[in-house]
């Protein structure tokens, strides 16, 4: 009996591979939901730590629960010194996403609960990962500039502390709140490429850090989290361009993508993009740097008109299109934009790790193991005639 379902080389679009209780997307209606709550409501009212709790525990925390969870996060910002010592030996030109991925097994070695596979121990690992990813990104940035990492400030919020450890300056409340909103918006997104990678690794019973390392690797690509840095590079390149519609046309004629536009699931609107567009406009106005959102709007308008002319009406701005100018306006270097995505998405990855490990949305944990059709050299089941190396000329 042949019970294989063939879904080859279609990017797994439209293929449902699991159940999940963590998040939901309606790509036609432009809706994103975390654990039942609309992203718009969460972005307006919740902090990132509240969202991390929601994703991990399945319910919104009450005040006491949030205080305790946040306190655990603050305490976990302390990173063992050997991590910085090893960073100091690494090449300074290393990409921060490579450093972040390489830091995962090192953080694993520093986790006292690594070998404990209870749900509680995994939540503790998740809190450490959520607390430490920003610390690691900030520390690497300083070390590569020849500076010492800064100690965490226990009085600062998650987002504010990251900006402090990165730049050595305490951010104003509005900037810290804006970054926190960005983290809320990026925290989870169902079975995107990095989350799928993460869950696939966890299905082998690997530990949480191994899964998150896979997630970081998948996120680094330009079609996924790497797109925000590509958007910023495009904005720099086009800063002095007078003919944006002409540039867009030429780009598409040469088969090039316009970064930050289009989405595998959203086909009408990405509900996160509106928030980021608003933050970009407000920040730009405050800083007198309105050319950035103006340029983004010009590219968006020209590209959407050109797509429309080509009959491609489903390609709209995604989360990366406006997060890039937002981060730039916050003074964040371009190559740290994708790591900031990771700093947020780690909350979703950890929630998915726990859901996968403890079969919280399925009957029992199972190993992901798809098949591939072999289309290579073939001489039948007896195998091809093997010629020892001496006889191969
Ligand atoms: C994200 C992305 C891979 C999703 O694409 P998708 O819905 O799976 O659709 P496809 O990649 O198959 O694209 C469908 C068509 O639209 C085109 N298209 C999609 N996004 C495009 C973009 N940003 N610029 C130019 N063309 C684009 C594709 O080239 C393809 O054209 P074709 O049918 O002539 O080959 C794609 O939109 C993209 O590469 N965007 C740019 C990268 C980006 O911003 N990534 C971050 C996503 S959050």
Tab-separated table of C-alpha atoms and ligand atoms in Angstrom:
chain	number	residue	atom	x	y	z
A	1	UNK	CA	0.000	0.000	0.000
A	2	UNK	CA	1.357	3.431	-0.929
A	3	UNK	CA	0.313	5.871	1.796
A	4	UNK	CA	2.662	8.686	0.790
A	5	UNK	CA	1.121	12.139	0.330
A	6	UNK	CA	3.189	13.969	-2.270
A	7	UNK	CA	3.765	17.666	-1.479
A	8	UNK	CA	7.177	17.979	-3.101
A	9	UNK	CA	8.861	21.296	-3.869
A	10	UNK	CA	5.845	23.432	-3.048
A	11	UNK	CA	7.500	25.112	-0.076
A	12	UNK	CA	4.974	23.340	2.204
A	13	UNK	CA	2.552	26.226	1.469
A	14	UNK	CA	-0.917	25.231	2.616
A	15	UNK	CA	0.326	22.033	4.272
A	16	UNK	CA	-0.779	21.742	7.899
A	17	UNK	CA	1.889	19.792	9.800
A	18	UNK	CA	0.818	20.201	13.425
A	19	UNK	CA	-1.742	21.557	15.864
A	20	UNK	CA	-0.761	24.520	18.007
A	21	UNK	CA	-2.436	26.529	20.755
A	22	UNK	CA	0.106	29.354	20.663
A	23	UNK	CA	-0.779	31.649	17.767
A	24	UNK	CA	-3.062	31.956	14.756
A	25	UNK	CA	-2.927	33.898	11.479
A	26	UNK	CA	-5.689	34.664	9.003
A	27	UNK	CA	-3.671	35.682	5.958
A	28	UNK	CA	-6.643	36.913	3.950
A	29	UNK	CA	-8.092	39.086	6.714
A	30	UNK	CA	-4.701	40.215	8.050
A	31	UNK	CA	-5.293	38.917	11.581
A	32	UNK	CA	-2.659	37.736	14.074
A	33	UNK	CA	-3.647	36.239	17.415
A	34	UNK	CA	-1.471	35.131	20.362
A	35	UNK	CA	-3.237	32.620	22.648
A	36	UNK	CA	-6.631	34.026	21.618
A	37	UNK	CA	-5.786	37.767	21.851
A	38	UNK	CA	-5.535	40.101	18.829
A	39	UNK	CA	-2.082	41.542	18.215
A	40	UNK	CA	-3.504	45.084	18.003
A	41	UNK	CA	-4.788	44.895	21.570
A	42	UNK	CA	-1.579	43.326	22.867
A	43	UNK	CA	0.650	45.859	21.093
A	44	UNK	CA	-1.326	48.741	22.589
A	45	UNK	CA	-1.610	47.445	26.132
A	46	UNK	CA	0.947	44.770	27.005
A	47	UNK	CA	4.645	44.730	27.773
A	48	UNK	CA	6.989	42.221	26.143
A	49	UNK	CA	7.484	40.314	29.430
A	50	UNK	CA	3.701	40.011	29.746
A	51	UNK	CA	3.591	38.559	26.229
A	52	UNK	CA	6.448	36.169	27.006
A	53	UNK	CA	4.454	34.914	30.002
A	54	UNK	CA	1.300	34.604	27.863
A	55	UNK	CA	3.112	32.600	25.191
A	56	UNK	CA	4.849	30.297	27.679
A	57	UNK	CA	2.024	29.754	30.160
A	58	UNK	CA	-1.021	30.114	27.906
A	59	UNK	CA	-2.773	32.788	30.002
A	60	UNK	CA	-2.221	36.462	30.746
A	61	UNK	CA	-0.465	36.927	34.095
A	62	UNK	CA	-2.057	38.796	36.990
A	63	UNK	CA	-0.007	41.606	38.540
A	64	UNK	CA	1.775	39.341	41.067
A	65	UNK	CA	2.585	36.699	38.481
A	66	UNK	CA	4.000	39.322	36.109
A	67	UNK	CA	6.112	40.854	38.881
A	68	UNK	CA	7.552	37.465	39.817
A	69	UNK	CA	8.188	36.531	36.167
A	70	UNK	CA	9.836	39.893	35.429
A	71	UNK	CA	11.998	39.559	38.554
A	72	UNK	CA	13.195	36.139	37.382
A	73	UNK	CA	14.011	37.739	34.017
A	74	UNK	CA	15.990	40.557	35.639
A	75	UNK	CA	17.966	38.080	37.796
A	76	UNK	CA	18.713	35.929	34.733
A	77	UNK	CA	20.412	38.875	32.956
A	78	UNK	CA	23.644	37.928	34.751
A	79	UNK	CA	25.684	36.023	32.191
A	80	UNK	CA	28.644	33.869	33.333
A	81	UNK	CA	31.959	35.641	32.676
A	82	UNK	CA	33.409	32.804	30.572
A	83	UNK	CA	30.931	33.715	27.825
A	84	UNK	CA	32.449	37.193	27.450
A	85	UNK	CA	35.952	35.737	27.711
A	86	UNK	CA	35.247	33.463	24.785
A	87	UNK	CA	33.635	36.324	22.775
A	88	UNK	CA	36.873	38.296	23.137
A	89	UNK	CA	38.706	35.629	21.130
A	90	UNK	CA	36.257	35.667	18.228
A	91	UNK	CA	36.870	37.658	15.008
A	92	UNK	CA	35.392	41.140	15.422
A	93	UNK	CA	33.989	41.147	11.909
A	94	UNK	CA	31.802	38.088	12.701
A	95	UNK	CA	28.145	38.693	11.916
A	96	UNK	CA	26.091	39.191	15.108
A	97	UNK	CA	23.619	36.478	13.989
A	98	UNK	CA	26.499	33.986	13.719
A	99	UNK	CA	27.699	35.059	17.139
A	100	UNK	CA	24.198	34.678	18.546
A	101	UNK	CA	23.821	31.213	17.078
A	102	UNK	CA	27.293	30.196	18.292
A	103	UNK	CA	26.420	31.526	21.761
A	104	UNK	CA	23.529	29.076	22.148
A	105	UNK	CA	25.527	25.970	23.139
A	106	UNK	CA	27.690	28.166	25.374
A	107	UNK	CA	24.587	29.493	27.143
A	108	UNK	CA	23.388	25.886	27.386
A	109	UNK	CA	26.594	24.907	29.227
A	110	UNK	CA	25.901	27.712	31.701
A	111	UNK	CA	22.342	26.547	32.451
A	112	UNK	CA	22.040	24.595	35.726
A	113	UNK	CA	18.719	23.061	34.582
A	114	UNK	CA	20.006	21.885	31.199
A	115	UNK	CA	19.498	18.176	31.831
A	116	UNK	CA	16.172	18.521	33.622
A	117	UNK	CA	13.265	17.892	31.274
A	118	UNK	CA	10.294	18.878	33.417
A	119	UNK	CA	7.986	21.637	32.146
A	120	UNK	CA	9.048	23.866	35.075
A	121	UNK	CA	12.733	23.433	34.220
A	122	UNK	CA	12.008	24.300	30.588
A	123	UNK	CA	10.184	27.467	31.629
A	124	UNK	CA	13.277	28.421	33.666
A	125	UNK	CA	15.461	27.780	30.602
A	126	UNK	CA	13.076	29.913	28.538
A	127	UNK	CA	13.308	32.788	31.042
A	128	UNK	CA	17.120	32.591	30.910
A	129	UNK	CA	17.104	32.595	27.109
A	130	UNK	CA	14.662	35.522	26.919
A	131	UNK	CA	16.709	37.470	29.482
A	132	UNK	CA	20.133	36.639	28.039
A	133	UNK	CA	19.751	37.001	24.278
A	134	UNK	CA	19.661	40.813	24.488
A	135	UNK	CA	22.584	40.788	26.926
A	136	UNK	CA	24.623	38.650	24.527
A	137	UNK	CA	23.814	40.842	21.501
A	138	UNK	CA	24.718	44.028	23.408
A	139	UNK	CA	27.906	42.483	24.841
A	140	UNK	CA	29.073	41.282	21.428
A	141	UNK	CA	28.480	44.740	19.945
A	142	UNK	CA	30.654	46.340	22.606
A	143	UNK	CA	33.364	43.678	22.457
A	144	UNK	CA	33.652	44.018	18.675
A	145	UNK	CA	34.173	47.774	19.150
A	146	UNK	CA	36.944	47.088	21.678
A	147	UNK	CA	34.750	48.075	24.664
A	148	UNK	CA	33.903	46.153	27.828
A	149	UNK	CA	30.338	44.796	28.192
A	150	UNK	CA	28.218	46.847	30.570
A	151	UNK	CA	26.497	45.377	33.636
A	152	UNK	CA	22.723	45.012	33.418
A	153	UNK	CA	20.633	47.608	35.243
A	154	UNK	CA	18.071	45.907	37.477
A	155	UNK	CA	15.917	49.037	37.531
A	156	UNK	CA	15.385	49.079	33.760
A	157	UNK	CA	12.727	47.237	31.785
A	158	UNK	CA	13.691	44.467	29.374
A	159	UNK	CA	13.810	46.777	26.323
A	160	UNK	CA	15.352	49.738	28.170
A	161	UNK	CA	18.090	47.558	29.644
A	162	UNK	CA	18.993	46.258	26.177
A	163	UNK	CA	19.407	49.817	24.846
A	164	UNK	CA	21.487	50.709	27.922
A	165	UNK	CA	23.773	47.677	27.649
A	166	UNK	CA	24.164	48.327	23.918
A	167	UNK	CA	24.944	52.045	23.937
A	168	UNK	CA	25.857	52.966	27.503
A	169	UNK	CA	23.052	55.541	27.532
A	170	UNK	CA	19.781	55.228	29.415
A	171	UNK	CA	16.975	55.565	26.846
A	172	UNK	CA	14.039	57.912	27.340
A	173	UNK	CA	10.738	56.281	28.301
A	174	UNK	CA	9.155	56.730	24.873
A	175	UNK	CA	12.013	55.024	22.990
A	176	UNK	CA	12.092	52.132	25.473
A	177	UNK	CA	8.323	51.720	25.145
A	178	UNK	CA	8.561	51.795	21.317
A	179	UNK	CA	11.225	49.080	21.321
A	180	UNK	CA	9.117	47.055	23.750
A	181	UNK	CA	6.168	47.336	21.306
A	182	UNK	CA	8.437	46.096	18.483
A	183	UNK	CA	9.313	43.071	20.655
A	184	UNK	CA	5.606	42.391	21.305
A	185	UNK	CA	4.888	42.520	17.555
A	186	UNK	CA	7.648	40.048	16.645
A	187	UNK	CA	7.201	37.551	19.498
A	188	UNK	CA	5.419	34.757	17.654
A	189	UNK	CA	4.068	33.883	14.217
A	190	UNK	CA	2.815	30.279	14.088
A	191	UNK	CA	4.820	27.883	11.888
A	192	UNK	CA	7.197	30.339	10.224
A	193	UNK	CA	10.515	28.935	8.964
A	194	UNK	CA	12.519	29.470	12.158
A	195	UNK	CA	9.808	28.123	14.469
A	196	UNK	CA	9.394	25.061	12.267
A	197	UNK	CA	13.190	24.532	12.337
A	198	UNK	CA	13.130	24.868	16.107
A	199	UNK	CA	10.272	22.388	16.576
A	200	UNK	CA	11.802	19.905	14.165
A	201	UNK	CA	15.014	19.841	16.243
A	202	UNK	CA	13.050	19.542	19.496
A	203	UNK	CA	11.084	16.592	18.093
A	204	UNK	CA	14.345	14.582	18.338
A	205	UNK	CA	14.298	15.237	22.139
A	206	UNK	CA	17.198	17.688	21.831
A	207	UNK	CA	17.328	20.387	24.538
A	208	UNK	CA	15.797	23.856	24.237
A	209	UNK	CA	19.087	25.591	23.375
A	210	UNK	CA	19.664	23.241	20.408
A	211	UNK	CA	16.193	24.100	19.098
A	212	UNK	CA	16.713	27.846	19.572
A	213	UNK	CA	20.106	27.629	17.823
A	214	UNK	CA	18.297	26.193	14.788
A	215	UNK	CA	15.723	28.980	15.039
A	216	UNK	CA	18.456	31.647	15.053
A	217	UNK	CA	20.064	30.051	11.994
A	218	UNK	CA	16.794	29.980	10.058
A	219	UNK	CA	15.940	33.532	11.072
A	220	UNK	CA	19.231	34.871	9.726
A	221	UNK	CA	18.226	34.327	6.080
A	222	UNK	CA	17.191	37.279	3.906
A	223	UNK	CA	13.758	35.854	3.134
A	224	UNK	CA	13.007	35.629	6.866
A	225	UNK	CA	14.419	37.773	9.688
A	226	UNK	CA	17.383	38.937	7.612
A	227	UNK	CA	14.973	41.009	5.515
A	228	UNK	CA	14.975	43.973	7.936
A	229	UNK	CA	18.718	44.561	7.444
A	230	UNK	CA	18.250	44.233	3.665
A	231	UNK	CA	15.460	46.839	3.810
A	232	UNK	CA	17.813	49.256	5.589
A	233	UNK	CA	20.553	48.646	3.007
A	234	UNK	CA	17.992	49.415	0.289
A	235	UNK	CA	17.026	52.670	2.040
A	236	UNK	CA	20.693	53.716	2.270
A	237	UNK	CA	21.194	52.938	-1.424
A	238	UNK	CA	18.091	54.879	-2.443
A	239	UNK	CA	18.713	57.900	-0.205
A	240	UNK	CA	19.895	59.964	-3.154
A	241	UNK	CA	17.782	58.248	-5.833
A	242	UNK	CA	15.427	60.703	-7.569
A	243	UNK	CA	13.521	58.205	-9.683
A	244	UNK	CA	12.049	55.692	-7.194
A	245	UNK	CA	9.380	54.361	-9.617
A	246	UNK	CA	12.099	53.842	-12.253
A	247	UNK	CA	14.308	52.021	-9.734
A	248	UNK	CA	11.435	49.757	-8.679
A	249	UNK	CA	10.648	48.931	-12.321
A	250	UNK	CA	14.278	48.140	-13.132
A	251	UNK	CA	14.584	46.008	-10.013
A	252	UNK	CA	11.575	43.880	-10.954
A	253	UNK	CA	12.619	43.682	-14.606
A	254	UNK	CA	15.916	42.188	-13.442
A	255	UNK	CA	14.048	39.609	-11.347
A	256	UNK	CA	15.160	41.222	-8.071
A	257	UNK	CA	12.966	41.330	-4.979
A	258	UNK	CA	11.997	44.513	-3.165
A	259	UNK	CA	12.855	43.603	0.401
A	260	UNK	CA	10.216	44.010	3.095
A	261	UNK	CA	7.345	43.422	0.681
A	262	UNK	CA	5.329	40.238	0.322
A	263	UNK	CA	4.516	37.500	2.764
A	264	UNK	CA	4.015	33.761	2.579
A	265	UNK	CA	0.759	33.969	4.576
A	266	UNK	CA	-0.513	37.585	4.643
A	267	UNK	CA	-2.074	38.412	1.301
A	268	UNK	CA	-3.932	41.654	2.120
A	269	UNK	CA	-2.226	43.299	5.066
A	270	UNK	CA	0.333	42.436	7.741
A	271	UNK	CA	-1.285	43.722	10.967
A	272	UNK	CA	2.146	44.403	12.507
A	273	UNK	CA	3.296	46.722	9.721
A	274	UNK	CA	0.819	49.507	10.574
A	275	UNK	CA	2.181	49.827	14.127
A	276	UNK	CA	5.745	49.977	12.897
A	277	UNK	CA	4.871	52.544	10.234
A	278	UNK	CA	3.286	54.738	12.928
A	279	UNK	CA	6.290	54.379	15.244
A	280	UNK	CA	8.667	55.219	12.369
A	281	UNK	CA	6.708	58.396	11.527
A	282	UNK	CA	6.544	59.530	15.144
A	283	UNK	CA	10.216	58.834	15.872
A	284	UNK	CA	11.315	60.491	12.627
A	285	UNK	CA	9.311	63.615	13.413
A	286	UNK	CA	10.776	63.778	16.923
A	287	UNK	CA	14.319	63.443	15.592
A	288	UNK	CA	13.836	65.632	12.508
A	289	UNK	CA	14.717	62.698	10.238
A	290	UNK	CA	11.502	62.424	8.266
A	291	UNK	CA	13.331	61.444	5.103
A	292	UNK	CA	13.377	57.780	6.187
A	293	UNK	CA	9.626	57.127	6.480
A	294	UNK	CA	9.109	59.397	3.446
A	295	UNK	CA	11.476	57.221	1.403
A	296	UNK	CA	9.796	54.033	2.676
A	297	UNK	CA	6.376	55.391	1.668
A	298	UNK	CA	7.682	56.323	-1.796
A	299	UNK	CA	9.080	52.818	-2.336
A	300	UNK	CA	5.867	51.239	-1.030
A	301	UNK	CA	3.694	53.368	-3.344
A	302	UNK	CA	5.839	52.795	-6.426
A	303	UNK	CA	6.195	49.049	-5.791
A	304	UNK	CA	2.509	48.452	-5.105
A	305	UNK	CA	1.600	50.334	-8.319
A	306	UNK	CA	4.103	48.294	-10.303
A	307	UNK	CA	2.937	44.990	-8.754
A	308	UNK	CA	-0.658	45.985	-9.526
A	309	UNK	CA	0.303	46.682	-13.155
A	310	UNK	CA	1.770	43.158	-13.280
A	311	UNK	CA	-1.374	41.633	-11.768
A	312	UNK	CA	0.378	40.828	-8.448
A	313	UNK	CA	-2.075	42.333	-5.999
A	314	UNK	CA	-1.170	40.320	-2.903
A	315	UNK	CA	2.320	41.730	-2.241
A	316	UNK	CA	2.119	44.270	0.617
A	317	UNK	CA	4.546	45.666	3.205
A	318	UNK	CA	5.489	43.093	5.840
A	319	UNK	CA	6.821	43.498	9.374
A	320	UNK	CA	10.373	44.175	8.173
A	321	UNK	CA	9.553	47.056	5.852
A	322	UNK	CA	8.984	49.582	8.641
A	323	UNK	CA	10.894	47.911	11.498
A	324	UNK	CA	14.127	48.744	9.660
A	325	UNK	CA	13.659	52.554	9.747
A	326	UNK	CA	12.341	52.291	13.331
A	327	UNK	CA	15.518	50.548	14.530
A	328	UNK	CA	17.700	52.899	12.509
A	329	UNK	CA	16.019	55.898	14.123
A	330	UNK	CA	16.715	54.308	17.518
A	331	UNK	CA	20.418	54.328	16.634
A	332	UNK	CA	20.656	50.575	16.138
A	333	UNK	CA	23.330	49.447	13.636
A	334	UNK	CA	21.949	47.658	10.560
A	335	UNK	CA	23.536	44.297	11.336
A	336	UNK	CA	21.874	44.244	14.768
A	337	UNK	CA	18.370	44.529	13.290
A	338	UNK	CA	17.955	40.780	12.723
A	339	UNK	CA	19.351	39.959	16.196
A	340	UNK	CA	16.634	42.251	17.623
A	341	UNK	CA	14.057	40.139	15.788
A	342	UNK	CA	15.637	37.099	17.512
A	343	UNK	CA	15.537	38.817	20.920
A	344	UNK	CA	11.777	38.949	20.530
A	345	UNK	CA	11.055	35.717	18.650
A	346	UNK	CA	12.924	33.687	21.264
A	347	UNK	CA	9.776	33.961	23.414
A	348	UNK	CA	7.733	32.268	20.669
A	349	UNK	CA	10.442	29.679	19.964
A	350	UNK	CA	10.565	28.682	23.640
A	351	UNK	CA	6.766	28.423	23.823
A	352	UNK	CA	6.809	26.170	20.750
A	353	UNK	CA	9.653	24.096	22.223
A	354	UNK	CA	7.546	23.467	25.327
A	355	UNK	CA	4.429	22.708	23.274
A	356	UNK	CA	6.412	20.238	21.150
A	357	UNK	CA	8.289	18.609	24.063
A	358	UNK	CA	5.244	18.122	26.245
A	359	UNK	CA	2.762	17.401	23.429
A	360	UNK	CA	0.523	20.209	24.644
A	361	UNK	CA	-1.409	20.299	21.366
A	362	UNK	CA	-1.119	16.692	20.241
A	363	UNK	CA	-1.612	13.176	21.579
A	364	UNK	CA	2.085	12.410	22.225
A	365	UNK	CA	5.501	13.790	21.244
A	366	UNK	CA	6.586	12.467	17.837
A	367	UNK	CA	9.671	12.713	15.665
A	368	UNK	CA	9.323	14.815	12.494
A	369	UNK	CA	10.527	12.609	9.644
A	370	UNK	CA	9.362	13.459	6.110
A	371	UNK	CA	10.529	11.516	3.054
A	372	UNK	CA	12.296	12.619	-0.111
A	373	UNK	CA	12.015	11.130	-3.566
A	374	UNK	CA	15.431	9.839	-4.680
A	375	UNK	CA	16.138	11.179	-8.189
A	376	UNK	CA	19.912	10.569	-8.215
A	377	UNK	CA	22.188	8.012	-9.882
A	378	UNK	CA	20.529	4.605	-9.623
A	379	UNK	CA	21.470	1.093	-10.803
A	380	UNK	CA	18.654	-0.808	-9.135
A	381	UNK	CA	18.504	-2.283	-5.629
A	382	UNK	CA	21.737	-4.286	-6.136
A	383	UNK	CA	23.610	-0.957	-6.293
A	384	UNK	CA	26.059	0.352	-8.918
A	385	UNK	CA	29.316	-1.494	-9.556
A	386	UNK	CA	31.883	-0.177	-7.088
A	387	UNK	CA	35.317	0.521	-8.546
A	388	UNK	CA	38.082	0.662	-5.863
A	389	UNK	CA	40.101	3.920	-5.956
A	390	UNK	CA	43.157	2.207	-7.494
A	391	UNK	CA	41.155	1.328	-10.579
A	392	UNK	CA	39.543	4.787	-11.122
A	393	UNK	CA	42.418	6.282	-13.154
B	1	LIG	C1	8.429	36.521	1.836
B	1	LIG	C2	8.288	35.883	0.473
B	1	LIG	C3	9.350	34.804	0.306
B	1	LIG	C4	6.910	35.256	0.400
B	1	LIG	O1	6.647	34.943	-0.865
B	1	LIG	P1	5.474	33.918	-1.310
B	1	LIG	O2	4.151	34.423	-0.962
B	1	LIG	O3	5.826	32.581	-0.860
B	1	LIG	O4	5.513	34.018	-2.768
B	1	LIG	P2	6.671	33.782	-3.749
B	1	LIG	O5	8.023	34.032	-3.187
B	1	LIG	O6	6.423	32.446	-4.359
B	1	LIG	O7	6.300	34.952	-4.727
B	1	LIG	C5	5.177	34.966	-5.581
B	1	LIG	C6	5.513	35.882	-6.703
B	1	LIG	O8	5.611	37.219	-6.207
B	1	LIG	C7	6.920	37.728	-6.397
B	1	LIG	N1	7.316	38.460	-5.192
B	1	LIG	C8	6.974	38.179	-3.923
B	1	LIG	N2	7.518	39.081	-3.092
B	1	LIG	C9	8.226	39.926	-3.882
B	1	LIG	C10	9.035	41.043	-3.591
B	1	LIG	N3	9.218	41.481	-2.370
B	1	LIG	N4	9.624	41.682	-4.649
B	1	LIG	C11	9.452	41.244	-5.892
B	1	LIG	N5	8.707	40.189	-6.221
B	1	LIG	C12	8.100	39.543	-5.228
B	1	LIG	C13	7.790	36.494	-6.566
B	1	LIG	O9	8.968	36.784	-7.287
B	1	LIG	C14	6.862	35.561	-7.320
B	1	LIG	O10	6.822	35.921	-8.656
B	1	LIG	P3	6.706	34.791	-9.801
B	1	LIG	O11	5.400	34.103	-9.545
B	1	LIG	O12	6.769	35.581	-11.056
B	1	LIG	O13	7.879	33.876	-9.579
B	1	LIG	C15	8.458	36.957	-0.638
B	1	LIG	O14	7.382	37.857	-0.620
B	1	LIG	C16	9.763	37.689	-0.532
B	1	LIG	O15	10.802	37.155	-0.921
B	1	LIG	N6	9.758	38.958	0.001
B	1	LIG	C17	10.972	39.704	0.173
B	1	LIG	C18	11.736	39.227	1.404
B	1	LIG	C19	11.073	39.640	2.673
B	1	LIG	O16	10.666	40.783	2.877
B	1	LIG	N7	10.995	38.686	3.608
B	1	LIG	C20	10.414	38.901	4.910
B	1	LIG	C21	9.111	38.184	5.048
B	1	LIG	S1	8.337	38.580	6.587
